Amino acid sequence: MHFDLIVIGSGIAGLSTALSAAPRRVALITRGVLADDGASRWAQGGIAAAVGPGDSAQAHARDTRIAGNELNDLAAVDALTGAAAEAVAWLEACGVGFDRAAQGYLLGREAAHSQARIVHAHGDATGAEVMRALGAAARAATHLQCFEQHLAESLLQVDGRVVGVAAAGAQGRIGLFAPHVVLATGGIGALYRHTTNPATADATGLALALEAGAGLADLEFVQFHPTALRTRDGRSGQLPLLTEALRGAGAVLVNGAGRRFMPAVARDAELAPRDVVARAVWAELERGETVWLDATRAVGAAFPQRFPTVFASCLAEGIDPCTQRIPVVPAQHYHMGGVRVDAAGRSTVAGLYAVGEVACSGVHGANRLASNSLLEGLVFGRALGRNFAQQPVQPAARFDLPAMTEPVDGTVGATIDTAVRDLLWRHAGLVRDAQGLQQAQKTLQMLQREAATHGERRRVAVAHCIVAAALQRRDSVGAHYRRDAAQMRTG
Ligand code: SIN
């Protein structure tokens, strides 16, 4: 099957790319159901855009750089923040119903933003609303052919150039060919014990890129969200997110004794940068404390209307957040590192592109500013798609699909995976040091030998790259915190 473009992944980055590439013929490969199997639909906070009175793209860019510890790619930051307002308008034209005030959008405030600039939908259900609208647009688009329930097994290459994808579905293996292949596969949450990501965020895109010989960058920068809901069963894997907007609305973090600990840690207390808050929560837990998010005063009876998603998650755990505190644990949330791409989304391998969380354009630097992630997929996905739409059509390669010696398993859950998750959580998590990272390297080498399937080996290989990157960066910066570093670097 021949196309002008293949997109792997159906989150906001994949769909923005695919929709904007019209009239080019696009194949969209997704592991589950269109628009439903990535992290985008779980996003609660919203989309940051300078659309409020007195706000500007420059102020948004400044906040983005400060959050990123000034390690950001400046051109990428300007491209992101400069296109935000127009991209939000495009989403509205696609049918997304954002929450509105009497004049303009109802804007939320999140940590490290100098002002309220988060547009959201149905309170805390922004990702779900965006994916509903984009999914409907994708189903209606005639230039798009969707391959649902298909797992991208490998990238097909000729003379080093990526020319297609081998994918496995219920009907067997298929070969899709196109001169351009875009990875929009999301993040790496499934490699960590606790995460806000769905199980499909299992580093597939990084593994495919690695196997194709593409460069990866900034892998040590892994962001942890301070407030995931600690469930009664203490399970690992995806945990319900307690959006930062709750703290933006005035919710506070307290320990078991009911004492607020953030004011002693940072001037902005609960609204300090995400890594600062997440590490403070971690430190309390390491001390044997329990940590709770108390929104009873700040939100109280308005919970069901203002934060329906969080409200439902709490009720499912037997907690009424209008009147009760919510137990929290930090959780892996977002990967700033990824497949190294240039301003046009190109990886270091010809024919291969990356966009959204799987990509590393440098836009986030060492730490992503809240609500810049849907924005990233949206803005850079649209730019990439439009670029393809404007390029002359190139012929796709034609050759027989090579035999796959060993199929890739699409489920994370084997013993090896549990070991990887625990290892990264402990040694390449919120707090790291050389000794722990070296120990992790040794264990990963052993796990690589023991891994029984191609999928397991892939995940171990990506984990290895993350640990190696964390070991190499000896100082603490942004989300990468080395307890053995002399001092926190500020940029
Ligand atoms: C949140 O709602 O707290 C998450 C927002 C984000 O990660 O940008």
Short mmCIF file of C-alpha atoms and ligand atoms in Angstrom, two decimals:
data_model
loop_
_atom_site.label_atom_id
_atom_site.label_comp_id
_atom_site.label_asym_id
_atom_site.label_seq_id
_atom_site.Cartn_x
_atom_site.Cartn_y
_atom_site.Cartn_z
CA MET A 1 0.00 0.00 0.00
CA HIS A 2 1.46 3.31 -1.07
CA PHE A 3 0.85 6.72 0.45
CA ASP A 4 2.40 10.19 0.43
CA LEU A 5 2.85 10.09 4.18
CA ILE A 6 2.58 7.62 7.05
CA VAL A 7 1.83 8.84 10.57
CA ILE A 8 2.26 6.47 13.51
CA GLY A 9 0.12 7.50 16.48
CA SER A 10 -3.30 9.09 16.83
CA GLY A 11 -2.86 11.57 19.68
CA ILE A 12 -3.01 15.31 19.16
CA ALA A 13 0.38 15.40 17.39
CA GLY A 14 -0.45 12.58 14.98
CA LEU A 15 -3.92 13.85 14.14
CA SER A 16 -2.82 17.48 13.75
CA THR A 17 -0.11 16.32 11.33
CA ALA A 18 -2.39 13.99 9.39
CA LEU A 19 -5.29 16.44 9.11
CA SER A 20 -3.05 19.34 8.07
CA ALA A 21 -1.36 17.28 5.35
CA ALA A 22 -4.48 17.26 3.14
CA PRO A 23 -4.72 16.72 0.21
CA ARG A 24 -1.74 14.36 0.52
CA ARG A 25 -2.75 10.72 0.97
CA VAL A 26 -2.00 9.79 4.54
CA ALA A 27 -1.90 6.40 6.27
CA LEU A 28 -2.50 6.68 10.01
CA ILE A 29 -1.41 3.72 12.13
CA THR A 30 -2.75 3.45 15.65
CA ARG A 31 -2.55 0.65 18.18
CA GLY A 32 -6.08 0.94 19.47
CA VAL A 33 -9.06 2.96 18.43
CA LEU A 34 -8.47 6.23 16.61
CA ALA A 35 -7.92 9.21 18.92
CA ASP A 36 -8.37 7.04 21.98
CA ASP A 37 -5.17 5.19 22.70
CA GLY A 38 -2.58 7.87 23.43
CA ALA A 39 -1.93 10.19 26.35
CA SER A 40 -3.64 13.21 24.76
CA ARG A 41 -7.13 12.24 25.76
CA TRP A 42 -6.05 12.05 29.40
CA ALA A 43 -4.76 15.63 29.49
CA GLN A 44 -6.65 17.60 32.09
CA GLY A 45 -4.96 20.97 32.43
CA GLY A 46 -5.49 22.43 28.99
CA ILE A 47 -3.61 24.35 26.35
CA ALA A 48 -1.41 27.33 27.14
CA ALA A 49 -1.94 30.28 24.79
CA ALA A 50 -1.52 34.02 25.20
CA VAL A 51 -5.12 34.93 24.46
CA GLY A 52 -6.00 36.90 27.61
CA PRO A 53 -5.87 40.68 28.06
CA GLY A 54 -2.37 41.91 28.78
CA ASP A 55 -0.78 38.60 27.85
CA SER A 56 1.66 38.09 24.98
CA ALA A 57 3.44 35.31 23.14
CA GLN A 58 6.68 36.83 24.44
CA ALA A 59 5.54 36.47 28.07
CA HIS A 60 4.51 32.87 27.37
CA ALA A 61 7.90 32.27 25.75
CA ARG A 62 9.67 33.73 28.78
CA ASP A 63 7.78 31.44 31.17
CA THR A 64 8.55 28.48 28.91
CA ARG A 65 12.27 29.29 28.98
CA ILE A 66 12.37 29.85 32.73
CA ALA A 67 10.61 26.52 33.32
CA GLY A 68 13.08 24.88 30.91
CA ASN A 69 16.04 26.33 32.85
CA GLU A 70 17.01 28.26 29.71
CA LEU A 71 18.16 25.07 28.01
CA ASN A 72 15.37 25.49 25.46
CA ASP A 73 15.85 25.93 21.75
CA LEU A 74 14.83 29.59 21.46
CA ALA A 75 13.53 29.42 17.90
CA ALA A 76 11.36 26.43 18.80
CA VAL A 77 9.97 28.29 21.83
CA ASP A 78 9.08 31.33 19.72
CA ALA A 79 7.51 29.11 17.07
CA LEU A 80 5.43 27.36 19.75
CA THR A 81 4.18 30.36 21.66
CA GLY A 82 3.79 32.56 18.57
CA ALA A 83 1.43 30.08 16.90
CA ALA A 84 -0.56 29.13 20.02
CA ALA A 85 -3.52 31.49 19.65
CA GLU A 86 -4.06 30.63 15.99
CA ALA A 87 -3.76 26.90 16.73
CA VAL A 88 -6.41 27.15 19.46
CA ALA A 89 -8.69 28.92 16.96
CA TRP A 90 -8.08 26.05 14.50
CA LEU A 91 -9.16 23.56 17.15
CA GLU A 92 -12.34 25.54 17.70
CA ALA A 93 -12.96 25.45 13.96
CA CYS A 94 -12.53 21.66 14.19
CA GLY A 95 -15.36 21.61 16.73
CA VAL A 96 -13.60 21.73 20.09
CA GLY A 97 -15.83 23.42 22.67
CA PHE A 98 -13.56 25.38 25.01
CA ASP A 99 -14.93 26.77 28.27
CA ARG A 100 -15.83 30.42 27.79
CA ALA A 101 -16.33 33.45 29.98
CA ALA A 102 -18.53 36.46 29.16
CA GLN A 103 -15.69 37.77 27.02
CA GLY A 104 -13.34 35.26 25.48
CA TYR A 105 -12.03 32.05 26.98
CA LEU A 106 -12.25 31.09 30.62
CA LEU A 107 -8.55 31.02 31.48
CA GLY A 108 -6.93 28.85 34.14
CA ARG A 109 -3.65 29.37 35.96
CA GLU A 110 -0.99 26.70 36.42
CA ALA A 111 2.41 26.52 38.05
CA ALA A 112 5.23 28.67 36.67
CA HIS A 113 2.92 30.67 34.39
CA SER A 114 3.16 34.40 35.10
CA GLN A 115 -0.55 34.73 34.40
CA ALA A 116 -3.75 32.84 33.75
CA ARG A 117 -3.46 31.58 30.15
CA ILE A 118 -4.73 28.01 30.08
CA VAL A 119 -7.71 27.39 27.82
CA HIS A 120 -9.63 24.30 28.83
CA ALA A 121 -12.74 22.31 28.02
CA HIS A 122 -15.39 20.87 30.35
CA GLY A 123 -13.25 21.97 33.30
CA ASP A 124 -10.58 19.28 33.47
CA ALA A 125 -11.49 17.23 30.39
CA THR A 126 -9.58 19.21 27.75
CA GLY A 127 -7.72 16.27 26.23
CA ALA A 128 -10.89 14.20 25.91
CA GLU A 129 -12.75 17.04 24.21
CA VAL A 130 -9.89 17.82 21.82
CA MET A 131 -9.51 14.17 20.86
CA ARG A 132 -13.26 13.78 20.39
CA ALA A 133 -13.28 16.61 17.86
CA LEU A 134 -10.04 15.66 16.07
CA GLY A 135 -11.08 11.99 15.97
CA ALA A 136 -14.36 12.96 14.29
CA ALA A 137 -12.50 15.18 11.82
CA ALA A 138 -10.09 12.34 11.01
CA ARG A 139 -12.92 9.86 10.41
CA ALA A 140 -14.55 12.33 8.03
CA ALA A 141 -11.33 13.17 6.16
CA THR A 142 -11.14 11.57 2.72
CA HIS A 143 -7.34 11.92 2.40
CA LEU A 144 -6.81 9.75 5.47
CA GLN A 145 -6.79 5.97 5.73
CA CYS A 146 -6.74 4.73 9.32
CA PHE A 147 -5.18 1.44 10.32
CA GLU A 148 -6.66 0.92 13.78
CA GLN A 149 -5.58 -1.94 16.05
CA HIS A 150 -2.24 -2.04 14.24
CA LEU A 151 1.13 -2.08 15.92
CA ALA A 152 4.07 -0.53 14.06
CA GLU A 153 6.64 -3.34 14.19
CA SER A 154 9.53 -1.83 12.32
CA LEU A 155 10.58 0.96 10.01
CA LEU A 156 11.48 -0.20 6.50
CA GLN A 157 14.67 1.27 5.11
CA VAL A 158 16.41 1.36 1.74
CA ASP A 159 19.98 2.64 1.69
CA GLY A 160 19.47 4.08 5.15
CA ARG A 161 16.37 6.04 4.16
CA VAL A 162 13.06 5.23 5.88
CA VAL A 163 10.55 4.32 3.19
CA GLY A 164 7.75 2.58 5.03
CA VAL A 165 6.42 0.73 8.04
CA ALA A 166 5.72 -2.93 8.73
CA ALA A 167 2.65 -3.14 10.95
CA ALA A 168 0.84 -6.03 12.56
CA GLY A 169 -2.93 -6.23 12.97
CA ALA A 170 -5.56 -8.90 13.51
CA GLN A 171 -5.39 -9.84 9.80
CA GLY A 172 -1.62 -10.30 9.90
CA ARG A 173 1.32 -8.17 8.81
CA ILE A 174 1.06 -5.39 6.29
CA GLY A 175 3.61 -3.18 4.60
CA LEU A 176 2.84 0.51 4.15
CA PHE A 177 5.13 2.58 1.95
CA ALA A 178 5.63 6.35 1.74
CA PRO A 179 8.53 8.75 1.23
CA HIS A 180 7.88 10.27 4.66
CA VAL A 181 7.18 8.51 7.96
CA VAL A 182 6.22 10.48 11.08
CA LEU A 183 6.57 9.12 14.60
CA ALA A 184 3.85 10.57 16.84
CA THR A 185 3.88 7.75 19.35
CA GLY A 186 3.98 9.69 22.62
CA GLY A 187 6.01 9.03 25.72
CA ILE A 188 7.63 6.52 28.00
CA GLY A 189 5.38 6.28 31.06
CA ALA A 190 5.09 2.49 30.88
CA LEU A 191 8.79 2.30 31.75
CA TYR A 192 8.13 3.76 35.23
CA ARG A 193 6.42 2.31 38.30
CA HIS A 194 3.97 5.20 38.60
CA THR A 195 2.84 7.24 35.64
CA THR A 196 -0.04 9.37 34.46
CA ASN A 197 0.38 7.92 30.95
CA PRO A 198 -1.67 5.07 29.50
CA ALA A 199 0.02 1.71 28.94
CA THR A 200 0.53 2.47 25.23
CA ALA A 201 3.13 5.10 26.17
CA ASP A 202 5.77 2.38 26.13
CA ALA A 203 8.62 4.07 24.26
CA THR A 204 7.77 2.37 20.95
CA GLY A 205 8.70 5.47 18.95
CA LEU A 206 12.09 5.80 20.63
CA ALA A 207 12.75 2.10 20.05
CA LEU A 208 11.82 2.33 16.35
CA ALA A 209 14.01 5.40 15.91
CA LEU A 210 16.89 3.76 17.74
CA GLU A 211 16.69 0.67 15.54
CA ALA A 212 16.63 2.87 12.43
CA GLY A 213 19.80 4.64 13.60
CA ALA A 214 18.21 8.01 14.43
CA GLY A 215 19.73 10.30 17.05
CA LEU A 216 18.01 10.73 20.41
CA ALA A 217 18.46 13.75 22.67
CA ASP A 218 17.88 15.00 26.22
CA LEU A 219 16.72 11.57 27.40
CA GLU A 220 17.62 12.38 31.00
CA PHE A 221 14.90 15.03 31.18
CA VAL A 222 11.90 13.11 32.47
CA GLN A 223 9.14 15.09 34.11
CA PHE A 224 7.26 13.86 37.16
CA HIS A 225 3.87 15.21 38.11
CA PRO A 226 3.61 15.99 41.82
CA THR A 227 0.04 14.85 42.25
CA ALA A 228 -1.21 11.53 40.97
CA LEU A 229 -3.89 9.87 43.04
CA ARG A 230 -2.42 7.22 45.35
CA THR A 231 -4.87 4.37 45.00
CA ARG A 232 -6.01 2.08 47.79
CA ASP A 233 -4.53 -0.99 46.11
CA GLY A 234 -1.15 0.77 45.71
CA ARG A 235 -1.03 -0.35 42.08
CA SER A 236 1.65 0.60 39.60
CA GLY A 237 1.12 1.72 36.00
CA GLN A 238 -1.24 4.52 35.09
CA LEU A 239 -2.65 6.48 38.04
CA PRO A 240 -5.38 9.13 37.89
CA LEU A 241 -3.97 12.64 37.50
CA LEU A 242 -4.94 15.38 39.94
CA THR A 243 -4.54 18.35 37.68
CA GLU A 244 -2.23 21.18 38.59
CA ALA A 245 -5.19 23.49 38.00
CA LEU A 246 -6.39 22.36 41.43
CA ARG A 247 -3.34 23.97 42.99
CA GLY A 248 -3.88 26.90 40.63
CA ALA A 249 -7.33 27.20 42.20
CA GLY A 250 -5.81 27.23 45.69
CA ALA A 251 -5.62 23.57 46.74
CA VAL A 252 -2.72 22.90 49.12
CA LEU A 253 -0.40 19.99 49.84
CA VAL A 254 -0.29 18.73 53.41
CA ASN A 255 1.40 15.85 55.18
CA GLY A 256 -0.18 13.30 57.50
CA ALA A 257 -0.21 15.82 60.33
CA GLY A 258 -2.16 18.25 58.14
CA ARG A 259 0.88 20.58 57.87
CA ARG A 260 1.61 22.44 54.64
CA PHE A 261 5.22 21.82 53.65
CA MET A 262 5.56 23.70 50.36
CA PRO A 263 5.83 27.26 51.82
CA ALA A 264 9.10 26.22 53.48
CA VAL A 265 10.43 24.82 50.20
CA ALA A 266 9.66 27.50 47.61
CA ARG A 267 8.46 31.09 47.48
CA ASP A 268 5.59 30.13 45.20
CA ALA A 269 4.73 27.21 47.51
CA GLU A 270 2.34 24.81 45.69
CA LEU A 271 2.73 26.80 42.48
CA ALA A 272 6.49 26.42 42.29
CA PRO A 273 7.82 24.67 39.16
CA ARG A 274 6.60 21.12 38.79
CA ASP A 275 9.95 19.46 39.49
CA VAL A 276 10.36 21.42 42.74
CA VAL A 277 6.92 20.41 43.98
CA ALA A 278 7.32 16.79 42.84
CA ARG A 279 10.65 16.43 44.66
CA ALA A 280 9.20 17.96 47.82
CA VAL A 281 6.36 15.42 47.74
CA TRP A 282 8.91 12.65 47.13
CA ALA A 283 11.01 13.87 50.09
CA GLU A 284 8.00 13.76 52.41
CA LEU A 285 7.19 10.22 51.26
CA GLU A 286 10.82 9.16 51.67
CA ARG A 287 10.61 10.42 55.25
CA GLY A 288 7.75 8.01 55.79
CA GLU A 289 5.09 10.71 55.66
CA THR A 290 1.87 10.51 53.71
CA VAL A 291 1.02 13.41 51.39
CA TRP A 292 -2.42 14.77 50.62
CA LEU A 293 -3.92 17.35 48.33
CA ASP A 294 -6.51 19.39 50.19
CA ALA A 295 -8.98 21.15 47.90
CA THR A 296 -11.84 21.20 50.38
CA ARG A 297 -11.59 24.95 50.99
CA ALA A 298 -10.38 26.10 47.60
CA VAL A 299 -12.84 24.10 45.51
CA GLY A 300 -15.22 22.36 47.93
CA ALA A 301 -18.76 21.92 46.65
CA ALA A 302 -17.82 23.22 43.18
CA PHE A 303 -15.70 20.10 42.55
CA PRO A 304 -18.18 18.19 40.35
CA GLN A 305 -18.64 21.16 38.03
CA ARG A 306 -15.10 22.49 37.95
CA PHE A 307 -13.11 19.25 37.99
CA PRO A 308 -15.47 16.47 36.87
CA THR A 309 -12.68 14.11 35.78
CA VAL A 310 -10.81 14.32 39.08
CA PHE A 311 -14.09 14.14 40.97
CA ALA A 312 -14.99 10.87 39.23
CA SER A 313 -11.51 9.39 39.90
CA CYS A 314 -11.81 10.27 43.58
CA LEU A 315 -15.28 8.81 43.93
CA ALA A 316 -14.01 5.59 42.34
CA GLU A 317 -11.51 5.44 45.21
CA GLY A 318 -14.16 6.15 47.84
CA ILE A 319 -13.03 9.75 48.41
CA ASP A 320 -15.31 12.78 48.33
CA PRO A 321 -12.88 15.57 47.41
CA CYS A 322 -15.45 18.26 48.30
CA THR A 323 -14.97 17.37 51.95
CA GLN A 324 -11.95 15.03 52.09
CA ARG A 325 -8.25 15.29 51.34
CA ILE A 326 -6.88 13.25 48.45
CA PRO A 327 -3.83 10.97 48.92
CA VAL A 328 -1.08 11.69 46.38
CA VAL A 329 2.12 10.25 44.98
CA PRO A 330 4.34 11.74 42.25
CA ALA A 331 4.21 9.97 38.89
CA GLN A 332 6.16 10.00 35.65
CA HIS A 333 4.26 12.39 33.42
CA TYR A 334 6.15 13.62 30.37
CA HIS A 335 9.41 13.10 28.51
CA MET A 336 11.18 16.25 27.38
CA GLY A 337 13.79 14.13 25.59
CA GLY A 338 13.12 12.10 22.49
CA VAL A 339 14.00 11.66 18.83
CA ARG A 340 16.24 14.57 17.92
CA VAL A 341 14.49 16.71 15.31
CA ASP A 342 15.27 19.97 13.54
CA ALA A 343 12.91 22.91 13.06
CA ALA A 344 11.16 21.02 10.25
CA GLY A 345 10.56 17.91 12.39
CA ARG A 346 13.24 15.90 10.57
CA SER A 347 15.17 13.25 12.46
CA THR A 348 18.79 12.47 11.62
CA VAL A 349 17.62 9.65 9.34
CA ALA A 350 16.28 10.59 5.90
CA GLY A 351 12.55 10.05 5.52
CA LEU A 352 11.93 9.85 9.27
CA TYR A 353 10.23 12.63 11.26
CA ALA A 354 8.99 12.94 14.82
CA VAL A 355 6.44 15.21 16.47
CA GLY A 356 4.88 15.64 19.90
CA GLU A 357 6.19 13.96 23.02
CA VAL A 358 8.30 11.39 21.18
CA ALA A 359 10.27 14.22 19.53
CA CYS A 360 12.95 16.39 21.03
CA SER A 361 12.99 19.75 19.29
CA GLY A 362 14.51 21.33 22.39
CA VAL A 363 11.37 23.40 22.92
CA HIS A 364 10.97 22.36 26.56
CA GLY A 365 14.61 22.55 27.62
CA ALA A 366 15.12 20.73 30.90
CA ASN A 367 11.52 20.94 32.06
CA ARG A 368 8.21 21.46 30.31
CA LEU A 369 5.94 24.30 31.35
CA ALA A 370 2.45 23.12 32.30
CA SER A 371 -0.05 22.88 29.44
CA ASN A 372 2.63 23.23 26.77
CA SER A 373 2.31 19.57 25.75
CA LEU A 374 -1.02 19.49 23.91
CA LEU A 375 0.15 22.78 22.45
CA GLU A 376 3.38 21.25 21.20
CA GLY A 377 1.61 18.39 19.41
CA LEU A 378 -0.89 20.81 17.96
CA VAL A 379 1.45 23.56 16.75
CA PHE A 380 4.31 21.39 15.49
CA GLY A 381 1.92 18.77 14.08
CA ARG A 382 0.10 21.41 12.07
CA ALA A 383 3.36 22.91 10.82
CA LEU A 384 4.68 19.49 9.80
CA GLY A 385 1.44 18.50 8.05
CA ARG A 386 1.22 21.77 6.16
CA ASN A 387 4.81 21.39 5.07
CA PHE A 388 4.04 17.98 3.55
CA ALA A 389 0.94 19.40 1.89
CA GLN A 390 3.07 22.02 0.13
CA GLN A 391 5.82 19.68 -1.03
CA PRO A 392 5.66 18.09 -4.48
CA VAL A 393 4.45 14.49 -4.41
CA GLN A 394 7.31 11.98 -4.33
CA PRO A 395 6.99 8.37 -5.39
CA ALA A 396 6.91 5.77 -2.60
CA ALA A 397 9.42 2.91 -2.73
CA ARG A 398 8.16 -0.42 -4.06
CA PHE A 399 9.47 -3.68 -2.70
CA ASP A 400 8.30 -6.79 -0.94
CA LEU A 401 7.73 -6.68 2.78
CA PRO A 402 10.72 -8.37 4.44
CA ALA A 403 9.98 -11.32 6.68
CA MET A 404 9.96 -10.55 10.40
CA THR A 405 11.95 -13.12 12.30
CA GLU A 406 10.21 -12.37 15.54
CA PRO A 407 6.95 -10.44 16.03
CA VAL A 408 6.87 -7.54 18.47
CA ASP A 409 4.58 -7.95 21.46
CA GLY A 410 2.43 -4.93 22.10
CA THR A 411 1.76 -5.44 25.78
CA VAL A 412 3.87 -4.26 28.67
CA GLY A 413 3.50 -6.41 31.71
CA ALA A 414 6.06 -9.13 31.72
CA THR A 415 8.42 -9.70 34.63
CA ILE A 416 11.21 -7.94 32.78
CA ASP A 417 9.00 -4.90 32.40
CA THR A 418 8.21 -4.83 36.10
CA ALA A 419 11.92 -4.96 36.80
CA VAL A 420 12.58 -2.09 34.37
CA ARG A 421 9.83 0.02 35.93
CA ASP A 422 11.10 -0.48 39.45
CA LEU A 423 14.68 0.15 38.39
CA LEU A 424 13.94 3.42 36.59
CA TRP A 425 11.63 4.57 39.37
CA ARG A 426 14.31 4.01 41.98
CA HIS A 427 17.44 5.06 40.09
CA ALA A 428 16.39 7.23 37.14
CA GLY A 429 13.38 8.85 38.78
CA LEU A 430 12.92 12.09 40.69
CA VAL A 431 16.26 11.86 42.51
CA ARG A 432 19.36 10.25 41.00
CA ASP A 433 23.00 9.61 41.79
CA ALA A 434 25.95 7.98 40.08
CA GLN A 435 25.92 4.91 42.25
CA GLY A 436 22.26 4.14 41.60
CA LEU A 437 22.54 4.84 37.89
CA GLN A 438 25.59 2.57 37.56
CA GLN A 439 23.73 -0.13 39.42
CA ALA A 440 20.79 0.35 37.05
CA GLN A 441 23.10 0.01 34.05
CA LYS A 442 24.43 -3.31 35.29
CA THR A 443 20.96 -4.66 35.99
CA LEU A 444 19.72 -3.54 32.58
CA GLN A 445 22.58 -5.41 30.91
CA MET A 446 21.44 -8.52 32.71
CA LEU A 447 17.79 -7.90 31.81
CA GLN A 448 18.77 -7.43 28.17
CA ARG A 449 20.22 -10.93 28.19
CA GLU A 450 17.18 -12.37 29.94
CA ALA A 451 14.53 -10.60 27.86
CA ALA A 452 12.42 -13.14 26.03
CA THR A 453 10.69 -11.00 23.42
CA HIS A 454 11.61 -8.30 20.96
CA GLY A 455 9.28 -5.87 22.77
CA GLU A 456 10.99 -6.48 26.11
CA ARG A 457 14.42 -6.07 24.57
CA ARG A 458 13.31 -2.79 23.00
CA ARG A 459 12.07 -1.37 26.26
CA VAL A 460 15.22 -2.44 28.06
CA ALA A 461 17.29 -0.78 25.31
CA VAL A 462 15.43 2.52 25.68
CA ALA A 463 15.72 2.32 29.48
CA HIS A 464 19.43 1.84 29.00
CA CYS A 465 19.68 5.01 26.92
CA ILE A 466 17.78 7.00 29.56
CA VAL A 467 20.06 5.77 32.33
CA ALA A 468 23.19 6.45 30.25
CA ALA A 469 22.02 10.02 29.57
CA ALA A 470 21.26 10.58 33.27
CA LEU A 471 24.68 9.29 34.20
CA GLN A 472 26.37 11.54 31.69
CA ARG A 473 24.75 14.74 32.96
CA ARG A 474 26.51 15.21 36.27
CA ASP A 475 24.80 18.37 37.40
CA SER A 476 21.21 18.99 38.46
CA VAL A 477 19.08 20.94 36.07
CA GLY A 478 15.32 21.13 35.63
CA ALA A 479 13.69 17.75 35.93
CA HIS A 480 17.07 15.99 36.14
CA TYR A 481 18.10 16.05 39.79
CA ARG A 482 21.39 14.53 40.87
CA ARG A 483 21.67 14.36 44.64
CA ASP A 484 25.41 13.90 44.16
CA ALA A 485 25.78 17.11 42.15
CA ALA A 486 27.47 19.96 43.95
CA GLN A 487 24.83 22.55 43.20
CA MET A 488 21.69 23.18 41.24
CA ARG A 489 22.62 24.83 37.97
CA THR A 490 20.39 27.68 37.01
CA GLY A 491 20.96 27.86 33.30
C1 SIN B 1 -2.08 18.98 34.69
O1 SIN B 1 -3.25 19.15 34.42
O2 SIN B 1 -1.64 19.13 35.83
C2 SIN B 1 -1.15 18.55 33.64
C3 SIN B 1 -0.98 19.61 32.66
C4 SIN B 1 0.29 19.38 31.91
O3 SIN B 1 1.00 18.41 32.13
O4 SIN B 1 0.64 20.24 31.10
#
